[in-house]
CSV table of C-alpha atoms in Angstrom, one decimal:
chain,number,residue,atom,x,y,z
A,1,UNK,CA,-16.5,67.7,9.7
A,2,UNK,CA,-19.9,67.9,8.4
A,3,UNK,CA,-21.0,65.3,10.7
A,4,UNK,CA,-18.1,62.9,10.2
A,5,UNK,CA,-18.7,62.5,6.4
A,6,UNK,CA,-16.9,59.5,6.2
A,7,UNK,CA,-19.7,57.5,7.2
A,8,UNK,CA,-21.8,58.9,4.5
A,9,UNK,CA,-19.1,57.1,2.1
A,10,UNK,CA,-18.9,54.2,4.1
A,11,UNK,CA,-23.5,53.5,3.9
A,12,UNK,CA,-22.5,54.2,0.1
A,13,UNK,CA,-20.4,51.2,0.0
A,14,UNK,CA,-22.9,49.1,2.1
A,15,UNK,CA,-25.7,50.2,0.1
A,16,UNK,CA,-23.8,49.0,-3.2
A,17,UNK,CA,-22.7,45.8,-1.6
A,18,UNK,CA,-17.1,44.9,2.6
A,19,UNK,CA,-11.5,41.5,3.5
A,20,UNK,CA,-10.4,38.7,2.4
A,21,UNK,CA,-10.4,39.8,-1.4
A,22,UNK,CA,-12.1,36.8,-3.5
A,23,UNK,CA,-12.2,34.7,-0.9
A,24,UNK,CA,-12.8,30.7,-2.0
A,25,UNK,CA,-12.6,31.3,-5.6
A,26,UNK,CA,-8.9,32.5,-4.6
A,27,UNK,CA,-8.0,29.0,-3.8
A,28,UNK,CA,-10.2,27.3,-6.7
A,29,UNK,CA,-8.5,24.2,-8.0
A,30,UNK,CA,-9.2,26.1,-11.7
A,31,UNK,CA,-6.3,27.7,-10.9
A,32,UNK,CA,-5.8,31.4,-12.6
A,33,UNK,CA,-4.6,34.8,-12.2
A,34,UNK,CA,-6.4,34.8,-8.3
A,35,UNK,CA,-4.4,32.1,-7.4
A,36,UNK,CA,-1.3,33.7,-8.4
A,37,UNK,CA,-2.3,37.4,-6.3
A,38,UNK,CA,-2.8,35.2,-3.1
A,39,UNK,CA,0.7,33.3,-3.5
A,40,UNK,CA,2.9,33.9,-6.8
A,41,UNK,CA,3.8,30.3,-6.5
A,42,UNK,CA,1.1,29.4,-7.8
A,43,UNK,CA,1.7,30.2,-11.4
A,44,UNK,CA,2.8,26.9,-11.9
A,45,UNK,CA,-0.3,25.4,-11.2
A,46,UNK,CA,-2.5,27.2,-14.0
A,47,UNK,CA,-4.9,24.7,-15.0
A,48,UNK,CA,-4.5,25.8,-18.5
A,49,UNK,CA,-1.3,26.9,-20.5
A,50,UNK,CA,-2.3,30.6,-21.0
A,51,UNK,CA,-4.4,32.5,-18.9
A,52,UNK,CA,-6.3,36.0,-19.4
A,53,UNK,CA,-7.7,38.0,-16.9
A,54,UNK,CA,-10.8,40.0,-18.5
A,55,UNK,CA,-12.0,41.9,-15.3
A,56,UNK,CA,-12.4,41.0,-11.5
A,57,UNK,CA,-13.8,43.3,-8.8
A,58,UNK,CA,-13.9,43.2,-5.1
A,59,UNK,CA,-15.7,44.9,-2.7
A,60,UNK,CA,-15.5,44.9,1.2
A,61,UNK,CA,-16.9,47.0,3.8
A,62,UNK,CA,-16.6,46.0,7.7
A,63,UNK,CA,-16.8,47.2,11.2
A,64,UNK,CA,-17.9,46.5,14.7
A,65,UNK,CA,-20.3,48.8,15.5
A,66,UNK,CA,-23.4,48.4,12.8
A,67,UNK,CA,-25.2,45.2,11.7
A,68,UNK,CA,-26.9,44.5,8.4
A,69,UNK,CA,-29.8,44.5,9.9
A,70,UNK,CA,-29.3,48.2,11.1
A,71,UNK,CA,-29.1,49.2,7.9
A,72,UNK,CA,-32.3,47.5,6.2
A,73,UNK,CA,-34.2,48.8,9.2
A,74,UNK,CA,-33.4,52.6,8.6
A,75,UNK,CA,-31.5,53.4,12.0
A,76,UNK,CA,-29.3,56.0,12.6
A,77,UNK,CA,-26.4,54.7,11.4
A,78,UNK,CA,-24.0,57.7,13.0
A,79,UNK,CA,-25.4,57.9,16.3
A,80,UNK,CA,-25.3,53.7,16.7
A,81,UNK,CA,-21.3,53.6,15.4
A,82,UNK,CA,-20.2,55.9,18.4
A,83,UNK,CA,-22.4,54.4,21.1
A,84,UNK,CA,-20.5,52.5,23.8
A,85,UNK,CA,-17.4,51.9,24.9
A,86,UNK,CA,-15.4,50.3,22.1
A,87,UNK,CA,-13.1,52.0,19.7
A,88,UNK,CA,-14.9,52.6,16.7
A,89,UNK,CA,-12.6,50.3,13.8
A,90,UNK,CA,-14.0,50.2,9.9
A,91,UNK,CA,-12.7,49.4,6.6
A,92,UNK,CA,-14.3,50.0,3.1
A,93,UNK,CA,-11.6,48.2,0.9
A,94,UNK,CA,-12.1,47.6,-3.2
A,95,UNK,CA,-9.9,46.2,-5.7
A,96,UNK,CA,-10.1,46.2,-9.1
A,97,UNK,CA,-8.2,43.9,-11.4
A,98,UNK,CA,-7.9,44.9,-15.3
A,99,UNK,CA,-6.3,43.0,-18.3
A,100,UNK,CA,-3.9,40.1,-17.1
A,101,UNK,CA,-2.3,37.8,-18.7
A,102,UNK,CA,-0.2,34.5,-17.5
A,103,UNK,CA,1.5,31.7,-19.3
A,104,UNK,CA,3.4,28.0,-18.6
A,105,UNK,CA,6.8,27.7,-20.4
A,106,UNK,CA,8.2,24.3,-19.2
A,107,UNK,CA,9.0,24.9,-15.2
A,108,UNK,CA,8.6,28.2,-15.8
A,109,UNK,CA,5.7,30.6,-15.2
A,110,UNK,CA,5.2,34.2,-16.0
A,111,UNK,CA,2.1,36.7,-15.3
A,112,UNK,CA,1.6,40.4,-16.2
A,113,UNK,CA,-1.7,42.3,-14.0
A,114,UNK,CA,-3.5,45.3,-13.9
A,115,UNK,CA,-5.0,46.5,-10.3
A,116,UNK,CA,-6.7,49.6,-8.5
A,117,UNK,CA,-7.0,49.5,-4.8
A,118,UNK,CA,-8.5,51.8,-2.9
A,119,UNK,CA,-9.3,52.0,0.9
A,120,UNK,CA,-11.0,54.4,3.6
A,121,UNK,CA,-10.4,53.5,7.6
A,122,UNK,CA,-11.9,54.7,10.7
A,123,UNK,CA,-8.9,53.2,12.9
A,124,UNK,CA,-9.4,52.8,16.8
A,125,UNK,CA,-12.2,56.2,16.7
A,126,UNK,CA,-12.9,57.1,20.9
A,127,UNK,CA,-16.9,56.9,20.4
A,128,UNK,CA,-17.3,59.6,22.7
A,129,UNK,CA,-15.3,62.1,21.0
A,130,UNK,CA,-16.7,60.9,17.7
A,131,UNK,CA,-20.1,61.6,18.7
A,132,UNK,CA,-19.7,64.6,19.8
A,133,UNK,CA,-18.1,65.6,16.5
A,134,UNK,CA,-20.8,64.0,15.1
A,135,UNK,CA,-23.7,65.3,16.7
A,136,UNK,CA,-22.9,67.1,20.0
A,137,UNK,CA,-25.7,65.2,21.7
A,138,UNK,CA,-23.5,64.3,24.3
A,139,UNK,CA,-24.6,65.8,28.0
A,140,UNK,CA,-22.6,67.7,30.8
A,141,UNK,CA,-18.8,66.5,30.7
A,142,UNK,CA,-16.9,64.1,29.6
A,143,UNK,CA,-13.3,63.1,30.0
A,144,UNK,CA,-11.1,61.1,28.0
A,145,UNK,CA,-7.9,59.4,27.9
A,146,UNK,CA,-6.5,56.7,25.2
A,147,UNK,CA,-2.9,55.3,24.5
A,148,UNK,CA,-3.7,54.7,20.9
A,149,UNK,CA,-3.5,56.5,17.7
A,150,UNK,CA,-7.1,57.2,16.1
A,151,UNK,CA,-6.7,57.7,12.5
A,152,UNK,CA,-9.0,58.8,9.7
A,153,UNK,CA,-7.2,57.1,6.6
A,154,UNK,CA,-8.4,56.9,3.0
A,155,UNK,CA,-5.7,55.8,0.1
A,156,UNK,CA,-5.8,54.8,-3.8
A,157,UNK,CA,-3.6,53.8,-5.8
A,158,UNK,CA,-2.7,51.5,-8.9
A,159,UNK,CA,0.0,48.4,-9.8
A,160,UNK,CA,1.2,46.6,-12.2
A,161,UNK,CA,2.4,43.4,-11.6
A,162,UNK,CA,4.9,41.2,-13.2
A,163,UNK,CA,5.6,37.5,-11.5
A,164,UNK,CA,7.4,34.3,-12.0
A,165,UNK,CA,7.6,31.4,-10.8
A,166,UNK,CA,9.4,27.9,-10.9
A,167,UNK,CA,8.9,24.3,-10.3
A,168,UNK,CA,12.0,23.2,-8.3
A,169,UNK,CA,11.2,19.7,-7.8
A,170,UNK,CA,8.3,17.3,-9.1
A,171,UNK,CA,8.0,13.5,-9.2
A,172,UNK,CA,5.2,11.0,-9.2
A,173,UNK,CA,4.2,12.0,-5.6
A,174,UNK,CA,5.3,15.5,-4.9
A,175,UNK,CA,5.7,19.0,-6.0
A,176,UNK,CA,7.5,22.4,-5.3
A,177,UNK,CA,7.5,25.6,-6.6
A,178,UNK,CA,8.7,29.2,-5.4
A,179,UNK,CA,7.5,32.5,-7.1
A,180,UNK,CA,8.1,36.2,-6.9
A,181,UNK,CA,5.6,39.5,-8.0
A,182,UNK,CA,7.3,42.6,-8.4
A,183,UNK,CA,4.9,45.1,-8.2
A,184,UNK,CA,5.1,48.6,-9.9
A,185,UNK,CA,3.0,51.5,-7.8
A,186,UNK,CA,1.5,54.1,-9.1
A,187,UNK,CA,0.3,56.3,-6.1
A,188,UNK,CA,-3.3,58.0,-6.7
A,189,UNK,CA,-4.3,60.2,-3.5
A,190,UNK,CA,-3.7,60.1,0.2
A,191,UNK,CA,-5.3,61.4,3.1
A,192,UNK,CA,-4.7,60.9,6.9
A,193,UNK,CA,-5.3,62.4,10.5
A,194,UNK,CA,-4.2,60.8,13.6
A,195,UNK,CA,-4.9,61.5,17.2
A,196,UNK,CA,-2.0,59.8,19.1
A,197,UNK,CA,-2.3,59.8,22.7
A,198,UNK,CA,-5.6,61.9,23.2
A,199,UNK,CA,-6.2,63.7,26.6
A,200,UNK,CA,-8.8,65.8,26.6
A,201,UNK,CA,-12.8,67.0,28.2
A,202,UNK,CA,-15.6,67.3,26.2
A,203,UNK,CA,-18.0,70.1,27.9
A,204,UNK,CA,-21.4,70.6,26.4
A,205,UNK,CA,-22.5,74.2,27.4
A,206,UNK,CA,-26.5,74.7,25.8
A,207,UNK,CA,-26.1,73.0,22.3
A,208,UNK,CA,-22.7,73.5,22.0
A,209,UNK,CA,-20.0,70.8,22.4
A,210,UNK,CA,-16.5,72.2,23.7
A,211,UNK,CA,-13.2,70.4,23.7
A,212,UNK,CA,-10.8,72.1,26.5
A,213,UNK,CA,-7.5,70.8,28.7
A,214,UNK,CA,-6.6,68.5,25.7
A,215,UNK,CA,-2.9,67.3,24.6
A,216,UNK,CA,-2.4,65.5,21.5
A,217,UNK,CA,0.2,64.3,18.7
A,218,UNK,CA,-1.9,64.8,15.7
A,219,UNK,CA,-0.6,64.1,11.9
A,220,UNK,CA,-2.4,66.1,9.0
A,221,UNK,CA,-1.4,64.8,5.5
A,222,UNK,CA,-3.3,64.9,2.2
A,223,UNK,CA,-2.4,64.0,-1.1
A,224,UNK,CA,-3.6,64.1,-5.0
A,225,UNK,CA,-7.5,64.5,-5.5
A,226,UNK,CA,-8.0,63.6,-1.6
A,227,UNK,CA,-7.1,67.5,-1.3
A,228,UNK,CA,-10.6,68.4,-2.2
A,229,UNK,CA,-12.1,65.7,0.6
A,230,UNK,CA,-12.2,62.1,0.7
A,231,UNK,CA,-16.1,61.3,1.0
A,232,UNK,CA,-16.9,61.7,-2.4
A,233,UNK,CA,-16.1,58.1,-4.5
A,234,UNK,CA,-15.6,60.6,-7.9
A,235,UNK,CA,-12.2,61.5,-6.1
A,236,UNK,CA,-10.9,57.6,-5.9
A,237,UNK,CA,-12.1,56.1,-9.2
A,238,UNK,CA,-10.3,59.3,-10.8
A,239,UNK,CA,-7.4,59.1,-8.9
A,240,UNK,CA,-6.6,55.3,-9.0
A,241,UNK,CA,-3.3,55.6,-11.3
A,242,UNK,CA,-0.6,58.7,-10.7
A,243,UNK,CA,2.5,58.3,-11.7
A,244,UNK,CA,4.9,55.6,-11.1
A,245,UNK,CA,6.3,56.3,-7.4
A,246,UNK,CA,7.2,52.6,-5.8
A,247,UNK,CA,7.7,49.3,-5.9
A,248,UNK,CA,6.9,46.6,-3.7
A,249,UNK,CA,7.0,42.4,-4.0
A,250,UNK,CA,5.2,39.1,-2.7
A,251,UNK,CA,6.9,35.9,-2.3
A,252,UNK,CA,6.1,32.8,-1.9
A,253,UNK,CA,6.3,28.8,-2.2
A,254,UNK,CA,3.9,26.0,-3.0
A,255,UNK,CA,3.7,22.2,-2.1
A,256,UNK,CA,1.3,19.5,-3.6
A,257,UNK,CA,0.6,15.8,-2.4
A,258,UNK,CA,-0.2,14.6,-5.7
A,259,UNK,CA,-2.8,11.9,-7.2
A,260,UNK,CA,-3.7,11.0,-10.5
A,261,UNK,CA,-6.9,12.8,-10.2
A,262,UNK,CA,-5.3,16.5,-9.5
A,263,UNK,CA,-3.9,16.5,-5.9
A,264,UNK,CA,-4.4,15.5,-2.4
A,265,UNK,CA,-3.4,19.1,-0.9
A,266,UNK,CA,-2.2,22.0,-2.6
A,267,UNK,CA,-0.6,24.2,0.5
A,268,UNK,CA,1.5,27.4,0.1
A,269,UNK,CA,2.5,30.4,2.2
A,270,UNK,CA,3.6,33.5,1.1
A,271,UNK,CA,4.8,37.1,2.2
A,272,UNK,CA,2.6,39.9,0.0
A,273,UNK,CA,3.0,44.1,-0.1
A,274,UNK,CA,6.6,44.5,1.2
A,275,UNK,CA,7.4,48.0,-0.2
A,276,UNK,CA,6.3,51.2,-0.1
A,277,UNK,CA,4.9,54.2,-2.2
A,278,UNK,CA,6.0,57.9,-2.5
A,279,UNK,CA,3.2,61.0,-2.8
A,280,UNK,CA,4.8,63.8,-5.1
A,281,UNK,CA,2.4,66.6,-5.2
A,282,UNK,CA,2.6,70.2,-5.9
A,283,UNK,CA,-0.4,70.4,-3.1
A,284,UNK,CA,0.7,67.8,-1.0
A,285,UNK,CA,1.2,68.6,2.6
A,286,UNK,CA,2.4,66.2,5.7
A,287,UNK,CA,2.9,67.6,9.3
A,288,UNK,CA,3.1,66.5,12.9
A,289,UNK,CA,2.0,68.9,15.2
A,290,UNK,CA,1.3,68.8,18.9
A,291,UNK,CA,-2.2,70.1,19.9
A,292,UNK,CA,-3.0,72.3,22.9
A,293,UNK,CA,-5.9,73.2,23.8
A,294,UNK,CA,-6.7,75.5,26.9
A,295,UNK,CA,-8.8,77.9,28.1
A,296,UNK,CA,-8.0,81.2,27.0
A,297,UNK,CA,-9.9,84.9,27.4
A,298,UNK,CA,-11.2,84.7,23.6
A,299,UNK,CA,-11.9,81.2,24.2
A,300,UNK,CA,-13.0,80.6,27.5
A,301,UNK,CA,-14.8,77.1,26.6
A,302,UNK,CA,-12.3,75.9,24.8
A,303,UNK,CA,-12.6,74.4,21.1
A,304,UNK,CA,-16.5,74.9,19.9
A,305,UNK,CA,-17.0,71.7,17.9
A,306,UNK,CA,-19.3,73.2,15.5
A,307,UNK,CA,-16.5,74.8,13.9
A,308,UNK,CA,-15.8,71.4,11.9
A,309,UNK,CA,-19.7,70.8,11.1
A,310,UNK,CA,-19.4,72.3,7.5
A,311,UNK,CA,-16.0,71.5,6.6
A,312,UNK,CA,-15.1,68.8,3.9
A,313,UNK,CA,-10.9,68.6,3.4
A,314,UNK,CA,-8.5,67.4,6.0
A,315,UNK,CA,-7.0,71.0,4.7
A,316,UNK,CA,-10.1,73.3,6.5
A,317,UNK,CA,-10.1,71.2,9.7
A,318,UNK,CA,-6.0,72.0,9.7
A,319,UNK,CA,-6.7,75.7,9.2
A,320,UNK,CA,-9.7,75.9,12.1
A,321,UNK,CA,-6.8,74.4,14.5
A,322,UNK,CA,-4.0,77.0,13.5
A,323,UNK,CA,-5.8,80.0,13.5
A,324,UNK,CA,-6.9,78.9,16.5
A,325,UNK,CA,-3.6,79.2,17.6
A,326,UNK,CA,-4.1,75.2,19.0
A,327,UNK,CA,-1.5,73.4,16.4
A,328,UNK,CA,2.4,74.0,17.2
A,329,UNK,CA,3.9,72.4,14.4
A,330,UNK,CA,6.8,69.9,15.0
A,331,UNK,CA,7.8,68.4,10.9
A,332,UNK,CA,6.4,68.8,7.7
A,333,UNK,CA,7.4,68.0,4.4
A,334,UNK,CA,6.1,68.0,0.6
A,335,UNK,CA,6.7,64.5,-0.3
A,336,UNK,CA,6.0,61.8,2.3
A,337,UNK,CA,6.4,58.2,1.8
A,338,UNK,CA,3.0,55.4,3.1
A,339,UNK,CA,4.0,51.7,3.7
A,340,UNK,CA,1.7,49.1,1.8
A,341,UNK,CA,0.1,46.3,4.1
A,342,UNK,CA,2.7,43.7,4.3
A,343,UNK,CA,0.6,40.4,5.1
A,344,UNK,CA,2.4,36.5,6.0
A,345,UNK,CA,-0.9,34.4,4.5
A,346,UNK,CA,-0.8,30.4,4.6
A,347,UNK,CA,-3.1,28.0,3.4
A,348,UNK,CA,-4.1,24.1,2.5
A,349,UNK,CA,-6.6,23.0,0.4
A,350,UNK,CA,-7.2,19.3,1.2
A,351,UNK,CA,-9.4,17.0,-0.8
A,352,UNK,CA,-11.6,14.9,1.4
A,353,UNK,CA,-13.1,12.8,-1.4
A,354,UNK,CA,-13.3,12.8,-5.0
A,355,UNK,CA,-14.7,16.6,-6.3
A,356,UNK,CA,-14.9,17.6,-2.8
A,357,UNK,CA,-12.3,19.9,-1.1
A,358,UNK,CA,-11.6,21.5,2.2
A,359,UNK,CA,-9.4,25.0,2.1
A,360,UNK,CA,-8.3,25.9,5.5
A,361,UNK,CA,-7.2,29.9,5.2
A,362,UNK,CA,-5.0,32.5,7.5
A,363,UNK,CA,-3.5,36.1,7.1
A,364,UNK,CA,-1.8,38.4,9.4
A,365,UNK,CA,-0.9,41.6,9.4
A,366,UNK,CA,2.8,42.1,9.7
A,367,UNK,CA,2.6,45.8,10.2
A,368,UNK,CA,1.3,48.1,13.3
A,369,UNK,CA,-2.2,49.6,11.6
A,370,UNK,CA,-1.5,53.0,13.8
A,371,UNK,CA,1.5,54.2,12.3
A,372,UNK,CA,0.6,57.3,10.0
A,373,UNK,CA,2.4,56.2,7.3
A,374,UNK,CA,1.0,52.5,7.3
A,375,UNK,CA,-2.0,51.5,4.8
A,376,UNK,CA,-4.4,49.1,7.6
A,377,UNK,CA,-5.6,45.9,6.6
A,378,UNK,CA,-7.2,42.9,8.9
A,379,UNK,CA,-6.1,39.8,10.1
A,380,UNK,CA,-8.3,36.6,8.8
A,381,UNK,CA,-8.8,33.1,9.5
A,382,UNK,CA,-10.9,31.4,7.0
A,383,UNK,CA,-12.7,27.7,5.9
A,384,UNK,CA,-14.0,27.3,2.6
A,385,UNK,CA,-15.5,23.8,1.8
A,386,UNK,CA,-16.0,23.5,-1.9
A,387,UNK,CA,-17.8,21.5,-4.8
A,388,UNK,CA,-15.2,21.3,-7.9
A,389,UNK,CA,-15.6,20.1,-11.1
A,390,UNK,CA,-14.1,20.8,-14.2
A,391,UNK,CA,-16.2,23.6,-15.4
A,392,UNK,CA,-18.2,24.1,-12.4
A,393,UNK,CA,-17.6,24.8,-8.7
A,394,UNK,CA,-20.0,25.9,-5.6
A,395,UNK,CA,-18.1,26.6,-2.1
A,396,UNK,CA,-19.4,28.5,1.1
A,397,UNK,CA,-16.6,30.5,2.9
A,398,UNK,CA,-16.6,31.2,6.6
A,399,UNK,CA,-14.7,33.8,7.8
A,400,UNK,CA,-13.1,35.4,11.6
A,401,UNK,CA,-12.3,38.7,10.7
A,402,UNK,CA,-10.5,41.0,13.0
A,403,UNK,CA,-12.8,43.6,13.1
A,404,UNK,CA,-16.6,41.9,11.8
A,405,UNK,CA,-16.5,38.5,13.8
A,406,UNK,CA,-17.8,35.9,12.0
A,407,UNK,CA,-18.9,35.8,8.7
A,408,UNK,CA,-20.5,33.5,6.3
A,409,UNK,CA,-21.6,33.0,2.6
A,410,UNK,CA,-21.7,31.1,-0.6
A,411,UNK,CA,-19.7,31.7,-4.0
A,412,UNK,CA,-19.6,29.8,-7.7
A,413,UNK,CA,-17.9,29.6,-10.9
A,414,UNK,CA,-19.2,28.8,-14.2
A,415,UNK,CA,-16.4,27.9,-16.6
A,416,UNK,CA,-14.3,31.6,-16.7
A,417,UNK,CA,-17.5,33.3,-14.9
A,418,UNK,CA,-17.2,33.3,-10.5
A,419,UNK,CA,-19.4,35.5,-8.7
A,420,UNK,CA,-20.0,35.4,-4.7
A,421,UNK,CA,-19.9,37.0,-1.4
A,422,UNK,CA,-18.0,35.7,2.2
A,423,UNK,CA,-21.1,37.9,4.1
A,424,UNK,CA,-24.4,37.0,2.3
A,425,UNK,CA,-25.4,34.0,4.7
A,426,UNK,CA,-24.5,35.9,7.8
A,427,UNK,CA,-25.9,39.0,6.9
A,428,UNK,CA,-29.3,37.4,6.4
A,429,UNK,CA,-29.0,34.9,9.4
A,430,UNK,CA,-27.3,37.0,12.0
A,431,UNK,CA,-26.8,40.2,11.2
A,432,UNK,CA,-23.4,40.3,10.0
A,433,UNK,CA,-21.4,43.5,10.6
A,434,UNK,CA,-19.4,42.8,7.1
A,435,UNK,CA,-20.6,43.1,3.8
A,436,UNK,CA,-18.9,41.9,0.4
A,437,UNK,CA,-19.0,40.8,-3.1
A,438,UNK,CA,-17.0,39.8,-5.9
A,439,UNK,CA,-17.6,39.6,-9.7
A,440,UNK,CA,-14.8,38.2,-12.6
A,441,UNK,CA,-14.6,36.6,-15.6
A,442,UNK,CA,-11.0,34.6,-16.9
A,443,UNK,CA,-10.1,33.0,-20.1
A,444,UNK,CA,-7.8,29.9,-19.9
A,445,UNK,CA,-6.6,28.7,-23.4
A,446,UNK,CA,-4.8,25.5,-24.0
């Protein structure tokens, strides 16, 4: 596929900038809008009685394969990602929140938000296979065998969100609130392959990579601008919002040791993305198929790899395999449904002395990332220490993320301005394998 031109998107990201979305200003003791997207409990904490979002963006791009300093050093970024053994796993993952608006109304709490997400996965990728999709540089044969699903995935899409929430119980000590988002989805594009249980040998004969005695479930699906290829960021910024198609909620509930000076901890845990959004397109397409490929007298190599080198759309590489006469489809339909990334996330924020806080951070996954239909995310255990003031806060976040390792780096905020990155000190120290940053600007009016 035009040597894998995924990764070509995925340096784009890197070079502009990597998941934990705002992580450290997300638990600020300012608390806004953020607050309210990690847990919707948390509305009844805003610091101020009216809150407006202005604008807030998020970038993250990780994987396990290529380190920062790989990338300042000019390597060859493709042929490094499929070396070894190890499953290739990435994630390039933005969101983008727009106007918001949240208010206090006694024990009550409401919020209305704006957000684009967008995401683009190499899920569980057999190096060895990649690279000779890649490149062909691989020599004499190769045999492989997994028991996984290998996916391809890229997704965008929009929501709205409108949320609530409730103190149930405050006294001198002590407080408890519970709060709900229901979220409004507005599907943009969609595009997946997936390889599930792979057997197959890779034979290079003079330049040419061949791909013979191979079985395979494989899914095919593409939606919305992701028809015309998925490498190209033009076709997710313009494809963010489609129509409303789904609905999906986050709930959760909030307890706070109180003092006179704010609070002693602030913990919470919630349950985000439980729903699921429907693609409606004219050219939308969805099918299972079971791939086959032998030997034949046209064929007697098998599957010439060079056949995907100049394709661009999940829809050529689909074509390639049926005329080859390699594809036996099983189901198809028009309209197919993709679950959002239902997450359990908990957290405390403990103050250890006066203006200096502790925020101890986990989420996990509560979906199976190689299911076809599944949007992936990671799981993340964080630490954020953090300098807070009224106006002013400076915190370092360290993360272990499920795909990068380790990962380290420094964020501030400056009245309604926050800016920062959970990578930056890692990157430079260590070579990271993660790279992110985050930019916003809030209003709070008493």
């Amino acid at each position: 596929m035009k040597k894998l031109p995924i990764i070509f998107c995925f340096i784009s990201f890197l070079n502009m900038t990597a998941q934990d979305h705002f992580s450290g200003i997300n638990m600020s003791t300012r608390v806004g809008i953020l607050n309210a997207g990690m847990n919707p409990a948390e509305l009844s904490n805003l610091s101020s009685k009216y809150e407006i979002n202005i604008f807030s963006a998020s970038v993250n791009a990780s994987n396990n394969k290529i380190g920062f300093s790989d990338i300042v050093n000019g390597e060859n970024l493709e042929n490094l990602l499929f070396t070894g053994n190890t499953p290739v796993n990435m994630r390039v993952d933005a969101e983008i929140y727009g106007p918001g608006f949240a208010m206090k109304m006694d024990k009550w709490a409401f919020g209305f938000t704006t957000k684009a997400a967008a995401k683009l996965n190499l899920i569980d990728i057999d190096p060895q296979l990649g690279a000779a999709i890649n490149t062909g540089n691989l020599i004499g044969s190769s045999s492989i065998s997994n028991d996984y699903n290998q996916r391809l995935n890229g997704t965008s899409w929009g929501e709205i969100g409108i949320s609530a929430a409730r103190n149930v119980f405050e006294n001198e000590n002590h407080k408890f609130n519970a709060g709900a988002t229901l979220k409004l989805l507005f599907p943009g594009s969609y595009t997946n392959l997936g390889l599930d249980q792979f057997q197959g040998t890779i034979n290079t004969i003079g330049a040419e990579a061949y791909l013979n005695n191979t079985q395979a479930s494989m899914n095919i699906a593409y939606s919305g601008n992701f028809n015309d290829g998925f490498t190209d960021f033009n076709n997710y910024s313009e494809s963010v919002f489609g129509k409303l198609n789904g609905v999906a909620a986050d709930f959760g509930v909030n307890y706070q040791w109180k003092d006179q000076d704010g609070y002693k901890i602030n913990a919470g845990i919630a349950v985000r993305n439980i729903g699921t959004m429907t693609f409606k397109d004219d050219a939308n397409s969805s099918a299972n198929y079971a791939l086959n490929i032998q030997s034949t007298f046209s064929n007697p190599n098998g599957l010439a790899l060079s056949q995907f080198q100049n394709t661009t759309t999940l829809k050529e590489v689909e074509t390639i395999l049926v005329n080859d006469g390699y594809l036996t489809k099983t189901t198809s339909s028009k309209n197919f449904k993709v679950t959002l990334p239902t997450v359990f996330s908990a957290y405390a924020d403990i103050k250890v002395i006066p203006k200096f806080f502790v925020a101890l951070y986990t989420q996990q996954k509560l979906k199976d990332d190689t299911s076809d239909n599944q949007v992936t995310t990671q799981n993340v255990v964080s630490i954020t220490p953090r300098f807070s003031l009224k106006n002013y806060e400076i915190y370092s976040s360290w993360s272990d993320n499920e795909i990068s390792g380790i990962t380290g780096g420094v964020g501030l905020r400056v009245y309604g301005f926050y800016m920062g990155s959970s990578s930056i000190v890692t990157a430079l120290a260590s070579d990271s394998k993660q790279a992110d940053f985050y930019v916003g600007y809030r209003l709070g009016l008493k």
